[in-house]
Amino acid sequence: MSVHINIKGNNSLDNSPITVGSNNKVTIQDSKDEIDWGTIQDELIEVSGKLPKSSKEYFVCKEALGYAMCKDKEGLKNILQKNSQSFLSDIFKGVASGALVEIIKYFISY
């Protein structure tokens, strides 16, 4: 089933959980602060498997995974901010998905 919605004017739905785009998937969010813990966990597991086991990036990735597994938003935010250089390093970004890097940037600036 598909629904076609035609929006005229500035193409925005103010204060709406719906994101408007052109021929793309519409995402409905229940809450502005909702975190997809499963995705974060999966991404961190995948990245940790690709990082050199002796690197600082590996150790902080595993620590962040622990907070993500516990769904500890403050703990995750703190570890990401405290180790921002490692999470934004070329080594980390070379193996992490763009989505994970953006999530990390959000937490660091939050």
mmCIF file of C-alpha atoms in Angstrom:
data_model
loop_
_atom_site.group_PDB
_atom_site.id
_atom_site.type_symbol
_atom_site.label_atom_id
_atom_site.label_comp_id
_atom_site.label_asym_id
_atom_site.label_seq_id
_atom_site.Cartn_x
_atom_site.Cartn_y
_atom_site.Cartn_z
ATOM 1 C CA MET A 1 0.000 0.000 0.000
ATOM 2 C CA SER A 2 1.290 3.471 -0.762
ATOM 3 C CA VAL A 3 -0.012 6.876 0.074
ATOM 4 C CA HIS A 4 0.663 9.941 -2.034
ATOM 5 C CA ILE A 5 0.756 13.263 -0.219
ATOM 6 C CA ASN A 6 1.052 16.445 -2.219
ATOM 7 C CA ILE A 7 2.493 19.380 -0.281
ATOM 8 C CA LYS A 8 2.407 22.830 -1.811
ATOM 9 C CA GLY A 9 4.283 25.923 -0.706
ATOM 10 C CA ASN A 10 7.591 25.664 1.133
ATOM 11 C CA ASN A 11 7.474 21.834 1.341
ATOM 12 C CA SER A 12 7.699 21.737 5.117
ATOM 13 C CA LEU A 13 5.505 20.299 7.795
ATOM 14 C CA ASP A 14 6.291 22.434 10.817
ATOM 15 C CA ASN A 15 6.421 20.540 14.118
ATOM 16 C CA SER A 16 5.686 17.287 12.313
ATOM 17 C CA PRO A 17 7.444 13.960 12.824
ATOM 18 C CA ILE A 18 7.369 13.445 9.027
ATOM 19 C CA THR A 19 10.378 14.266 6.858
ATOM 20 C CA VAL A 20 9.452 15.441 3.364
ATOM 21 C CA GLY A 21 11.649 14.535 0.409
ATOM 22 C CA SER A 22 11.569 13.889 -3.298
ATOM 23 C CA ASN A 23 11.044 10.231 -4.232
ATOM 24 C CA ASN A 24 12.578 9.007 -1.013
ATOM 25 C CA LYS A 25 11.494 6.993 1.987
ATOM 26 C CA VAL A 26 9.395 8.905 4.496
ATOM 27 C CA THR A 27 10.530 8.411 8.063
ATOM 28 C CA ILE A 28 8.139 8.902 10.934
ATOM 29 C CA GLN A 29 9.759 9.454 14.303
ATOM 30 C CA ASP A 30 7.876 8.935 17.535
ATOM 31 C CA SER A 31 10.159 11.256 19.438
ATOM 32 C CA LYS A 32 12.898 13.733 18.539
ATOM 33 C CA ASP A 33 15.129 12.146 21.182
ATOM 34 C CA GLU A 34 14.560 8.494 20.272
ATOM 35 C CA ILE A 35 17.756 6.509 19.759
ATOM 36 C CA ASP A 36 17.970 3.411 17.574
ATOM 37 C CA TRP A 37 20.107 1.427 19.996
ATOM 38 C CA GLY A 38 20.057 -1.688 17.832
ATOM 39 C CA THR A 39 21.610 0.129 14.886
ATOM 40 C CA ILE A 40 24.267 1.754 17.066
ATOM 41 C CA GLN A 41 25.102 -1.605 18.648
ATOM 42 C CA ASP A 42 25.297 -3.369 15.274
ATOM 43 C CA GLU A 43 27.473 -0.628 13.780
ATOM 44 C CA LEU A 44 29.871 -0.589 16.740
ATOM 45 C CA ILE A 45 30.177 -4.389 16.649
ATOM 46 C CA GLU A 46 30.950 -4.295 12.937
ATOM 47 C CA VAL A 47 33.482 -1.471 13.295
ATOM 48 C CA SER A 48 35.258 -3.076 16.249
ATOM 49 C CA GLY A 49 35.761 -6.200 14.146
ATOM 50 C CA LYS A 50 37.544 -4.162 11.482
ATOM 51 C CA LEU A 51 39.784 -2.047 13.716
ATOM 52 C CA PRO A 52 43.324 -3.101 14.672
ATOM 53 C CA LYS A 53 42.991 -4.841 18.058
ATOM 54 C CA SER A 54 45.876 -2.852 19.547
ATOM 55 C CA SER A 55 44.552 0.572 18.506
ATOM 56 C CA LYS A 56 43.061 3.173 20.819
ATOM 57 C CA GLU A 57 40.103 3.322 18.408
ATOM 58 C CA TYR A 58 39.386 -0.356 19.081
ATOM 59 C CA PHE A 59 39.394 0.071 22.866
ATOM 60 C CA VAL A 60 37.165 3.153 22.906
ATOM 61 C CA CYS A 61 34.836 1.532 20.343
ATOM 62 C CA LYS A 62 34.419 -1.480 22.648
ATOM 63 C CA GLU A 63 33.800 0.842 25.601
ATOM 64 C CA ALA A 64 31.170 2.751 23.613
ATOM 65 C CA LEU A 65 29.577 -0.567 22.665
ATOM 66 C CA GLY A 66 29.218 -1.388 26.363
ATOM 67 C CA TYR A 67 27.269 1.826 26.945
ATOM 68 C CA ALA A 68 25.177 1.191 23.824
ATOM 69 C CA MET A 69 24.355 -2.343 25.002
ATOM 70 C CA CYS A 70 23.144 -0.881 28.316
ATOM 71 C CA LYS A 71 21.253 1.854 26.430
ATOM 72 C CA ASP A 72 23.087 4.407 28.577
ATOM 73 C CA LYS A 73 22.720 7.654 26.643
ATOM 74 C CA GLU A 74 24.762 9.763 29.066
ATOM 75 C CA GLY A 75 27.539 7.184 29.314
ATOM 76 C CA LEU A 76 27.705 6.891 25.524
ATOM 77 C CA LYS A 77 27.727 10.648 25.102
ATOM 78 C CA ASN A 78 30.512 11.014 27.668
ATOM 79 C CA ILE A 79 32.760 8.346 26.122
ATOM 80 C CA LEU A 80 32.247 9.778 22.641
ATOM 81 C CA GLN A 81 33.006 13.315 23.784
ATOM 82 C CA LYS A 82 35.990 12.267 25.915
ATOM 83 C CA ASN A 83 37.496 10.297 23.013
ATOM 84 C CA SER A 84 36.297 12.411 20.093
ATOM 85 C CA GLN A 85 39.738 12.384 18.428
ATOM 86 C CA SER A 86 39.698 8.593 18.259
ATOM 87 C CA PHE A 87 36.131 8.422 16.960
ATOM 88 C CA LEU A 88 36.825 11.030 14.292
ATOM 89 C CA SER A 89 40.244 9.674 13.316
ATOM 90 C CA ASP A 90 40.975 8.504 9.790
ATOM 91 C CA ILE A 91 41.389 4.934 11.083
ATOM 92 C CA PHE A 92 37.910 4.907 12.642
ATOM 93 C CA LYS A 93 36.191 6.748 9.796
ATOM 94 C CA GLY A 94 37.881 4.429 7.309
ATOM 95 C CA VAL A 95 35.952 1.425 8.618
ATOM 96 C CA ALA A 96 32.792 3.041 10.061
ATOM 97 C CA SER A 97 29.666 3.688 8.027
ATOM 98 C CA GLY A 98 28.746 7.259 7.231
ATOM 99 C CA ALA A 99 25.634 6.860 9.359
ATOM 100 C CA LEU A 100 27.655 5.859 12.436
ATOM 101 C CA VAL A 101 30.054 8.768 11.948
ATOM 102 C CA GLU A 102 27.082 11.153 11.785
ATOM 103 C CA ILE A 103 25.565 9.640 14.943
ATOM 104 C CA ILE A 104 28.897 10.092 16.716
ATOM 105 C CA LYS A 105 29.200 13.697 15.505
ATOM 106 C CA TYR A 106 25.704 14.340 16.868
ATOM 107 C CA PHE A 107 26.579 12.945 20.288
ATOM 108 C CA ILE A 108 29.878 14.841 20.410
ATOM 109 C CA SER A 109 28.186 18.158 19.646
ATOM 110 C CA TYR A 110 25.124 17.409 21.838
#
